[in-house]
Tab-separated table of C-alpha atoms and ligand atoms in Angstrom:
chain	number	residue	atom	x	y	z
S	14	MET	CA	-65.061	88.488	120.388
S	15	LYS	CA	-65.359	86.857	123.796
S	16	ALA	CA	-68.411	85.941	125.896
S	17	SER	CA	-67.073	88.267	128.590
S	18	ASP	CA	-66.977	91.335	126.302
S	19	SER	CA	-69.426	94.041	127.302
S	20	LEU	CA	-71.894	95.603	124.870
S	21	THR	CA	-73.494	99.040	125.202
S	22	ILE	CA	-77.003	99.630	123.847
S	23	ARG	CA	-78.714	103.024	124.335
S	24	GLY	CA	-76.149	103.896	127.012
S	25	LYS	CA	-76.827	100.713	129.041
S	26	VAL	CA	-73.720	98.617	129.554
S	27	ILE	CA	-74.438	94.906	129.255
S	28	ARG	CA	-71.595	93.288	131.193
S	29	ASN	CA	-71.245	90.203	128.960
S	30	ARG	CA	-72.818	88.524	125.936
S	31	ILE	CA	-75.131	86.083	127.751
S	32	THR	CA	-78.843	86.834	127.687
S	33	MET	CA	-81.674	85.103	129.473
S	34	ALA	CA	-84.304	84.271	126.830
S	35	PRO	CA	-87.924	85.016	127.757
S	36	THR	CA	-89.389	81.914	129.399
S	37	VAL	CA	-92.850	82.247	130.893
S	38	LYS	CA	-93.533	80.807	134.337
S	39	PHE	CA	-97.196	79.896	134.107
S	40	ASP	CA	-97.455	78.749	137.685
S	41	TYR	CA	-96.101	81.984	139.208
S	42	ALA	CA	-98.717	84.693	138.416
S	43	GLY	CA	-102.380	84.689	139.388
S	44	PRO	CA	-105.371	85.893	137.346
S	45	ASP	CA	-104.573	89.522	138.306
S	46	GLY	CA	-101.415	89.213	136.162
S	47	LYS	CA	-99.226	90.725	138.883
S	48	ALA	CA	-95.621	89.655	139.391
S	49	THR	CA	-95.091	87.624	142.546
S	50	GLU	CA	-92.209	87.034	144.986
S	51	LYS	CA	-91.478	83.872	142.986
S	52	HIS	CA	-90.848	85.935	139.857
S	53	ILE	CA	-88.628	88.381	141.738
S	54	ASP	CA	-86.506	85.584	143.273
S	55	HIS	CA	-86.362	83.745	139.943
S	56	TYR	CA	-84.918	86.703	138.025
S	57	ARG	CA	-82.694	87.834	140.920
S	58	GLU	CA	-81.031	84.412	140.964
S	59	ARG	CA	-80.242	84.606	137.213
S	60	ALA	CA	-78.747	88.108	137.671
S	61	GLU	CA	-76.698	86.993	140.700
S	62	HIS	CA	-75.005	84.358	138.557
S	63	GLY	CA	-73.801	87.041	136.154
S	64	CYS	CA	-76.275	86.995	133.258
S	65	GLY	CA	-75.616	90.145	131.191
S	66	LEU	CA	-79.084	90.882	129.825
S	67	ILE	CA	-82.269	89.421	131.265
S	68	CYS	CA	-85.377	89.373	129.122
S	69	VAL	CA	-88.349	88.869	131.421
S	70	GLU	CA	-90.940	86.444	130.100
S	71	ALA	CA	-93.831	87.143	127.692
S	72	THR	CA	-96.065	89.640	129.473
S	73	ALA	CA	-99.546	90.327	128.145
S	74	VAL	CA	-100.525	93.798	126.905
S	75	SER	CA	-104.218	93.059	127.551
S	76	PRO	CA	-106.200	90.401	129.441
S	77	ASP	CA	-107.462	88.853	126.184
S	78	GLY	CA	-103.875	88.675	124.897
S	79	ARG	CA	-102.797	86.214	127.610
S	80	PHE	CA	-101.872	82.572	127.029
S	81	TRP	CA	-103.925	81.582	130.026
S	82	THR	CA	-105.254	83.161	133.212
S	83	ASN	CA	-102.098	82.626	135.280
S	84	HIS	CA	-99.892	84.823	133.109
S	85	MET	CA	-98.146	88.135	133.936
S	86	GLY	CA	-99.398	91.359	132.432
S	87	LEU	CA	-98.598	95.009	131.944
S	88	TRP	CA	-102.094	96.075	130.923
S	89	SER	CA	-102.826	97.985	134.112
S	90	ASP	CA	-101.001	100.492	136.314
S	91	ASP	CA	-101.400	98.323	139.396
S	92	GLN	CA	-99.107	95.756	137.737
S	93	ILE	CA	-96.194	98.223	137.650
S	94	GLU	CA	-95.083	97.700	141.265
S	95	GLY	CA	-94.359	93.962	140.907
S	96	HIS	CA	-92.372	94.596	137.733
S	97	ALA	CA	-90.473	97.377	139.512
S	98	GLN	CA	-89.305	94.797	142.029
S	99	ILE	CA	-88.149	92.413	139.295
S	100	ALA	CA	-86.253	95.260	137.603
S	101	LYS	CA	-84.641	96.299	140.910
S	102	ALA	CA	-83.607	92.737	141.780
S	103	CYS	CA	-81.845	92.459	138.397
S	104	HIS	CA	-80.228	95.921	138.574
S	105	ASP	CA	-79.015	95.347	142.153
S	106	ASN	CA	-77.160	92.334	140.800
S	107	GLY	CA	-75.598	94.023	137.787
S	108	ALA	CA	-77.873	92.900	134.948
S	109	VAL	CA	-79.568	95.011	132.296
S	110	VAL	CA	-83.232	93.954	132.158
S	111	ILE	CA	-85.964	94.269	129.547
S	112	VAL	CA	-89.440	92.728	129.449
S	113	GLN	CA	-91.071	90.924	126.544
S	114	ILE	CA	-94.528	92.300	125.688
S	115	ASN	CA	-97.026	90.233	123.767
S	116	HIS	CA	-100.519	89.712	122.440
S	117	THR	CA	-101.452	86.172	121.483
S	118	GLY	CA	-103.760	87.160	118.571
S	119	ILE	CA	-105.153	84.068	116.837
S	120	SER	CA	-103.159	81.856	119.216
S	121	GLY	CA	-105.300	83.273	122.037
S	122	ASN	CA	-107.721	81.503	124.279
S	123	PRO	CA	-111.439	81.981	123.377
S	124	GLU	CA	-112.288	81.735	127.093
S	125	LEU	CA	-110.399	85.002	127.660
S	126	GLY	CA	-112.238	87.057	125.015
S	127	THR	CA	-112.801	87.356	121.271
S	128	VAL	CA	-109.842	85.877	119.411
S	129	ILE	CA	-108.502	88.598	117.127
S	130	GLY	CA	-106.016	88.548	114.270
S	131	PRO	CA	-104.893	90.237	111.072
S	132	SER	CA	-107.449	88.139	109.155
S	133	ALA	CA	-110.339	85.761	109.744
S	134	VAL	CA	-108.550	82.397	109.856
S	135	PRO	CA	-108.871	79.199	111.924
S	136	THR	CA	-107.423	79.577	115.413
S	137	ARG	CA	-105.824	76.981	117.670
S	138	ASP	CA	-109.382	75.622	118.060
S	139	PRO	CA	-110.167	75.082	114.356
S	140	LYS	CA	-113.907	75.545	115.080
S	141	VAL	CA	-113.183	79.148	116.118
S	142	ILE	CA	-112.384	81.668	113.363
S	143	SER	CA	-110.511	84.799	114.430
S	144	LYS	CA	-112.074	88.231	114.118
S	145	GLU	CA	-110.240	90.316	111.499
S	146	LEU	CA	-109.100	93.613	113.017
S	147	SER	CA	-110.399	96.793	111.362
S	148	ILE	CA	-107.888	99.622	110.863
S	149	ASP	CA	-109.233	101.385	113.977
S	150	GLU	CA	-108.885	98.177	115.973
S	151	ILE	CA	-105.317	97.725	114.721
S	152	HIS	CA	-104.491	101.173	116.088
S	153	ARG	CA	-106.182	100.309	119.388
S	154	VAL	CA	-104.124	97.109	119.781
S	155	GLN	CA	-100.895	98.924	118.828
S	156	GLY	CA	-101.779	101.384	121.611
S	157	LEU	CA	-101.931	98.483	124.080
S	158	PHE	CA	-98.299	97.619	123.261
S	159	VAL	CA	-97.231	101.244	123.609
S	160	ARG	CA	-98.970	101.709	126.962
S	161	ALA	CA	-97.435	98.451	128.232
S	162	ALA	CA	-93.998	99.782	127.208
S	163	VAL	CA	-94.663	103.049	129.048
S	164	ARG	CA	-95.555	101.030	132.173
S	165	ALA	CA	-92.366	98.978	131.678
S	166	LYS	CA	-90.370	102.204	131.660
S	167	LYS	CA	-92.156	103.403	134.812
S	168	ALA	CA	-91.279	100.074	136.446
S	169	GLY	CA	-87.601	100.804	135.801
S	170	TYR	CA	-86.940	98.333	132.993
S	171	ASP	CA	-84.144	99.283	130.592
S	172	GLY	CA	-86.365	98.471	127.651
S	173	VAL	CA	-88.843	96.104	126.088
S	174	GLN	CA	-88.706	93.239	123.674
S	175	LEU	CA	-91.617	92.928	121.249
S	176	HIS	CA	-92.672	89.324	120.860
S	177	GLY	CA	-92.547	89.160	117.083
S	178	CYS	CA	-92.198	85.400	116.562
S	179	HIS	CA	-93.587	81.991	117.650
S	180	ALA	CA	-96.931	82.600	115.858
S	181	TYR	CA	-98.167	85.430	118.105
S	182	LEU	CA	-99.872	88.597	116.892
S	183	ILE	CA	-96.911	90.579	115.482
S	184	ASN	CA	-95.695	87.411	113.749
S	185	GLN	CA	-99.234	86.730	112.446
S	186	PHE	CA	-99.065	90.031	110.543
S	187	ILE	CA	-95.823	88.825	108.893
S	188	SER	CA	-96.890	85.400	107.651
S	189	LYS	CA	-98.986	85.272	104.483
S	190	LYS	CA	-100.699	82.219	105.979
S	191	THR	CA	-102.321	84.321	108.698
S	192	ASN	CA	-102.317	87.760	107.058
S	193	LEU	CA	-104.620	87.758	104.014
S	194	ARG	CA	-105.218	91.533	104.059
S	195	CYS	CA	-105.219	93.698	100.938
S	196	ASP	CA	-104.862	97.061	102.720
S	197	GLU	CA	-101.715	98.809	104.011
S	198	TYR	CA	-101.194	96.063	106.655
S	199	GLY	CA	-101.024	93.181	104.139
S	200	GLY	CA	-99.296	92.200	100.894
S	201	SER	CA	-95.736	93.525	100.564
S	202	THR	CA	-93.061	92.930	103.223
S	203	GLU	CA	-93.228	96.625	104.090
S	204	ASN	CA	-96.993	96.384	104.652
S	205	ARG	CA	-96.806	93.159	106.651
S	206	ALA	CA	-94.103	94.666	108.886
S	207	ARG	CA	-96.124	97.875	109.346
S	208	PHE	CA	-98.014	96.629	112.437
S	209	GLY	CA	-94.746	96.002	114.335
S	210	SER	CA	-92.850	98.956	112.850
S	211	GLU	CA	-95.522	101.452	113.894
S	212	ILE	CA	-95.407	100.047	117.436
S	213	ILE	CA	-91.612	100.480	117.498
S	214	ARG	CA	-91.857	104.113	116.340
S	215	ALA	CA	-94.595	104.922	118.867
S	216	ILE	CA	-92.668	103.323	121.745
S	217	ARG	CA	-89.551	105.309	120.822
S	218	LYS	CA	-91.620	108.519	120.827
S	219	GLU	CA	-93.218	107.750	124.219
S	220	CYS	CA	-90.288	106.125	126.022
S	221	GLY	CA	-87.374	108.195	124.750
S	222	GLU	CA	-83.882	107.760	123.400
S	223	ASP	CA	-82.435	105.883	126.382
S	224	PHE	CA	-84.979	103.043	126.186
S	225	ILE	CA	-83.916	99.764	124.545
S	226	ILE	CA	-86.377	98.394	121.986
S	227	SER	CA	-85.617	94.843	120.936
S	228	ILE	CA	-87.716	92.531	118.805
S	229	ARG	CA	-87.774	88.756	118.854
S	230	THR	CA	-88.365	87.960	115.214
S	231	ALA	CA	-88.605	84.884	112.996
S	232	GLY	CA	-85.318	84.080	111.263
S	233	ILE	CA	-87.249	82.339	108.508
S	234	GLU	CA	-90.708	83.360	107.218
S	235	PRO	CA	-91.076	81.568	104.862
S	236	ASP	CA	-87.373	81.901	103.917
S	237	VAL	CA	-84.367	83.668	105.419
S	238	ALA	CA	-84.199	86.392	102.748
S	239	THR	CA	-87.800	87.479	103.420
S	240	ALA	CA	-87.266	87.312	107.185
S	241	ILE	CA	-84.267	89.639	106.763
S	242	GLU	CA	-86.352	92.059	104.641
S	243	ILE	CA	-88.923	92.165	107.460
S	244	ALA	CA	-86.205	92.761	110.043
S	245	GLU	CA	-84.839	95.610	107.879
S	246	GLU	CA	-88.238	97.299	108.268
S	247	TYR	CA	-87.964	96.968	112.060
S	248	VAL	CA	-84.438	98.397	111.932
S	249	LYS	CA	-85.679	101.337	109.841
S	250	ALA	CA	-88.304	101.915	112.538
S	251	GLY	CA	-85.519	102.172	115.113
S	252	VAL	CA	-85.163	98.778	116.789
S	253	ASP	CA	-81.924	98.362	118.799
S	254	MET	CA	-81.515	94.613	118.857
S	255	LEU	CA	-82.753	91.564	116.936
S	256	GLN	CA	-83.327	88.288	118.752
S	257	VAL	CA	-83.776	85.547	116.203
S	258	SER	CA	-86.038	82.551	116.717
S	259	THR	CA	-88.730	80.786	114.665
S	260	GLY	CA	-92.116	81.808	113.246
S	261	ILE	CA	-95.005	80.249	111.371
S	262	GLU	CA	-93.502	79.020	108.079
S	263	TRP	CA	-90.238	77.267	107.226
S	264	GLU	CA	-89.791	76.794	103.497
S	265	ASP	CA	-86.082	77.058	102.969
S	266	ASP	CA	-83.873	74.033	102.523
S	267	SER	CA	-80.732	76.051	101.816
S	268	LEU	CA	-79.727	75.929	105.465
S	269	LYS	CA	-78.398	72.397	105.670
S	270	GLU	CA	-75.961	71.812	108.508
S	271	GLU	CA	-72.337	71.489	107.349
S	272	GLY	CA	-70.911	70.024	110.508
S	273	GLU	CA	-71.644	73.146	112.558
S	274	PRO	CA	-71.855	72.390	116.299
S	275	TYR	CA	-75.231	74.175	116.566
S	276	ASN	CA	-78.710	73.604	115.137
S	277	LEU	CA	-80.602	75.279	112.302
S	278	ILE	CA	-82.462	77.705	114.592
S	279	VAL	CA	-79.132	79.013	115.891
S	280	LYS	CA	-78.000	79.148	112.271
S	281	LEU	CA	-80.819	81.607	111.524
S	282	GLY	CA	-79.240	83.941	114.088
S	283	VAL	CA	-75.825	83.385	112.457
S	284	LYS	CA	-77.308	84.341	109.057
S	285	PHE	CA	-78.864	87.488	110.555
S	286	HIS	CA	-75.570	88.403	112.206
S	287	GLU	CA	-73.767	88.062	108.850
S	288	HIS	CA	-76.295	90.490	107.355
S	289	PHE	CA	-76.635	93.049	110.187
S	290	LYS	CA	-73.014	92.947	111.432
S	291	GLY	CA	-71.818	96.310	112.753
S	292	ARG	CA	-75.316	97.841	112.438
S	293	VAL	CA	-77.621	96.025	114.892
S	294	PRO	CA	-76.677	93.444	117.533
S	295	VAL	CA	-78.160	90.004	116.857
S	296	SER	CA	-78.680	87.170	119.313
S	297	CYS	CA	-79.367	83.520	118.635
S	298	VAL	CA	-81.092	80.823	120.680
S	299	ASN	CA	-81.923	77.153	120.906
S	300	SER	CA	-80.422	74.139	122.597
S	301	LEU	CA	-77.152	75.853	123.490
S	302	TYR	CA	-76.444	73.654	126.490
S	303	ASP	CA	-72.659	73.502	126.235
S	304	PRO	CA	-70.306	76.338	127.204
S	305	SER	CA	-67.853	75.140	124.535
S	306	VAL	CA	-70.426	75.661	121.762
S	307	ILE	CA	-71.421	79.057	123.152
S	308	ASN	CA	-67.784	80.139	123.271
S	309	TYR	CA	-67.256	78.762	119.737
S	310	LEU	CA	-70.009	81.110	118.491
S	311	PHE	CA	-68.268	84.141	120.028
S	312	GLU	CA	-64.699	83.159	119.149
S	313	ASN	CA	-65.705	82.769	115.501
S	314	ASP	CA	-67.675	86.044	115.517
S	315	LEU	CA	-70.886	84.256	114.510
S	316	VAL	CA	-73.305	86.227	116.750
S	317	ASP	CA	-73.333	89.240	119.098
S	318	LEU	CA	-75.212	87.632	122.000
S	319	VAL	CA	-76.382	84.156	122.989
S	320	ASP	CA	-79.825	83.702	124.548
S	321	LEU	CA	-80.346	80.847	126.960
S	322	GLY	CA	-83.811	79.521	127.774
S	323	ARG	CA	-83.929	76.014	129.255
S	324	PRO	CA	-80.186	75.910	130.085
S	325	ILE	CA	-80.505	78.933	132.399
S	326	LEU	CA	-83.786	77.652	133.875
S	327	ALA	CA	-81.991	74.400	134.696
S	328	ASP	CA	-79.015	76.134	136.287
S	329	PRO	CA	-78.193	79.862	136.237
S	330	ALA	CA	-74.566	78.876	136.946
S	331	ILE	CA	-74.241	78.113	133.220
S	332	VAL	CA	-73.301	81.787	132.846
S	333	GLU	CA	-70.258	81.282	135.122
S	334	ALA	CA	-69.506	78.042	133.274
S	335	VAL	CA	-69.303	79.974	129.988
S	336	LEU	CA	-67.350	82.907	131.423
S	337	GLU	CA	-65.068	81.171	133.921
S	338	GLY	CA	-65.262	77.431	133.249
S	339	LYS	CA	-67.008	76.767	136.577
S	340	PRO	CA	-69.183	73.641	137.110
S	341	TYR	CA	-72.918	73.724	136.343
S	342	VAL	CA	-75.803	71.290	135.909
S	343	ARG	CA	-76.628	70.740	132.256
S	344	CYS	CA	-80.254	70.949	131.083
S	345	TYR	CA	-81.577	67.418	130.465
S	346	ASP	CA	-83.577	68.528	127.385
S	347	CYS	CA	-86.501	66.645	128.888
S	348	PRO	CA	-90.242	66.872	128.122
S	349	ASN	CA	-91.037	68.459	131.543
S	350	CYS	CA	-90.088	71.830	130.113
S	351	GLN	CA	-92.572	71.767	127.279
S	352	TYR	CA	-94.220	75.092	126.867
S	353	GLY	CA	-97.747	74.928	128.296
S	354	PRO	CA	-99.833	76.161	131.214
S	355	PHE	CA	-100.461	72.722	132.622
S	356	MET	CA	-96.906	71.463	132.608
S	357	PRO	CA	-95.375	71.081	136.060
S	358	HIS	CA	-91.980	72.555	135.094
S	359	LYS	CA	-90.352	70.326	137.700
S	360	CYS	CA	-86.936	70.606	136.193
S	361	PRO	CA	-84.820	67.541	137.066
S	362	ALA	CA	-81.581	69.454	136.532
S	363	ALA	CA	-82.702	72.116	139.011
S	364	MET	CA	-83.779	69.386	141.446
S	365	ARG	CA	-80.315	67.885	141.135
S	366	ARG	CA	-78.830	71.160	142.326
S	367	GLY	CA	-81.229	71.208	145.285
S	368	VAL	CA	-84.228	73.261	144.105
S	369	LYS	CA	-87.467	72.037	145.712
S	370	PHE	CA	-90.658	72.307	143.663
S	371	GLU	CA	-94.073	72.446	145.414
G	416	FMN	C1	-90.929	76.881	129.740
G	416	FMN	C2	-90.702	77.732	128.528
G	416	FMN	C3	-91.299	78.997	128.459
G	416	FMN	C4	-91.079	79.816	127.329
G	416	FMN	N1	-91.609	81.076	127.307
G	416	FMN	C5	-91.331	81.912	126.264
G	416	FMN	C6	-91.746	83.267	126.297
G	416	FMN	O1	-92.328	83.750	127.271
G	416	FMN	N2	-91.444	84.037	125.212
G	416	FMN	C7	-90.747	83.562	124.139
G	416	FMN	O2	-90.488	84.312	123.188
G	416	FMN	N3	-90.316	82.286	124.114
G	416	FMN	C8	-90.568	81.463	125.152
G	416	FMN	N4	-90.048	80.195	125.162
G	416	FMN	C9	-89.072	79.810	124.124
G	416	FMN	C10	-87.648	80.069	124.659
G	416	FMN	O3	-87.405	81.456	124.868
G	416	FMN	C11	-86.569	79.530	123.690
G	416	FMN	O4	-86.688	80.162	122.444
G	416	FMN	C12	-86.665	78.028	123.509
G	416	FMN	O5	-86.879	77.366	124.748
G	416	FMN	C13	-85.398	77.473	122.852
G	416	FMN	O6	-84.257	77.891	123.560
G	416	FMN	P1	-83.526	76.950	124.669
G	416	FMN	O7	-83.116	75.693	123.963
G	416	FMN	O8	-82.368	77.786	125.138
G	416	FMN	O9	-84.542	76.680	125.726
G	416	FMN	C14	-90.277	79.350	126.258
G	416	FMN	C15	-89.726	78.071	126.336
G	416	FMN	C16	-89.919	77.279	127.452
G	416	FMN	C17	-89.248	75.928	127.508
């Protein structure tokens, strides 16, 4: 396999194997959660440089499911227009584009509403205990995801990605640390995956057969075998693509590096690819700054797609560097890019290539 090979999912031809990972731009949206010109330009630029599949950043399915007030949403019809412009900017430049939809759950901000979760457990402010969702409330929150997906389709996106990792709501249903339920949404892997699986089925019903449904899921929770069992439930529900990252627990020391030129998070994606090969495309992510390593992954058939977060924020030309060996500015792996609403995101690599930050 080569990075330049195309891949067709649900009739959409992805022109190469490079994906932009969802990376939220906290300073771009206002409290109304609408996409801005900055978002449109940001995604257009990544498409112009040849990125095959763009996954637009975590987008809240309800105001209380935001990270912070300046965070994009798809909870209301008046947010569709801005997303339509992002989708058009990507399509006009040859990329397939999906949007990540999310609810923060117990990782939410108490200032934005009651912090909800699968169970009553300490939240990111240990003095605040989350409110355990009743079965009716679970169905209501699942409906928020489905309606956000319907809006995404109306905006012209090719699909959605469910945010099922990084300790947000769908992931909180998976981990036994945050899901203490004894009903049909807790206990067995099938039950813990039910929250996400039912959302997948409902989105397929509402958005149709030509709509891509991807899930970003934990490659280890608490071990790789269990994480794969969970992903099998999502596949049974009809998911088209698995993007593998991290979750809440990591209790598996069988993954030691054996001189591989990539880290253990990428290795989770490699393990998933081994398991799902030929059935469901799998992508991997994390610290893939070097075109040679990215090409190594494809040449050795270790993954189907490679997601780039910080490297493509630093310089979208990394796509042309992978595909054509052109020059690019390498991500500095610096603390400026830490994930948080108050970080300035003044990327020194981008500044080196002439980007001016306010
Ligand atoms: C500024 C920033 C914003 C991020 N936003 C999201 C997000 O919206 N959704 C998500 O699933 N992960 C998010 N992440 C995680 C990235 O998608 C990615 O998994 C992580 O940065 C590791 O990949 P990288 O080394 O290619 O950056 C974010 C990371 C950064 C640095």
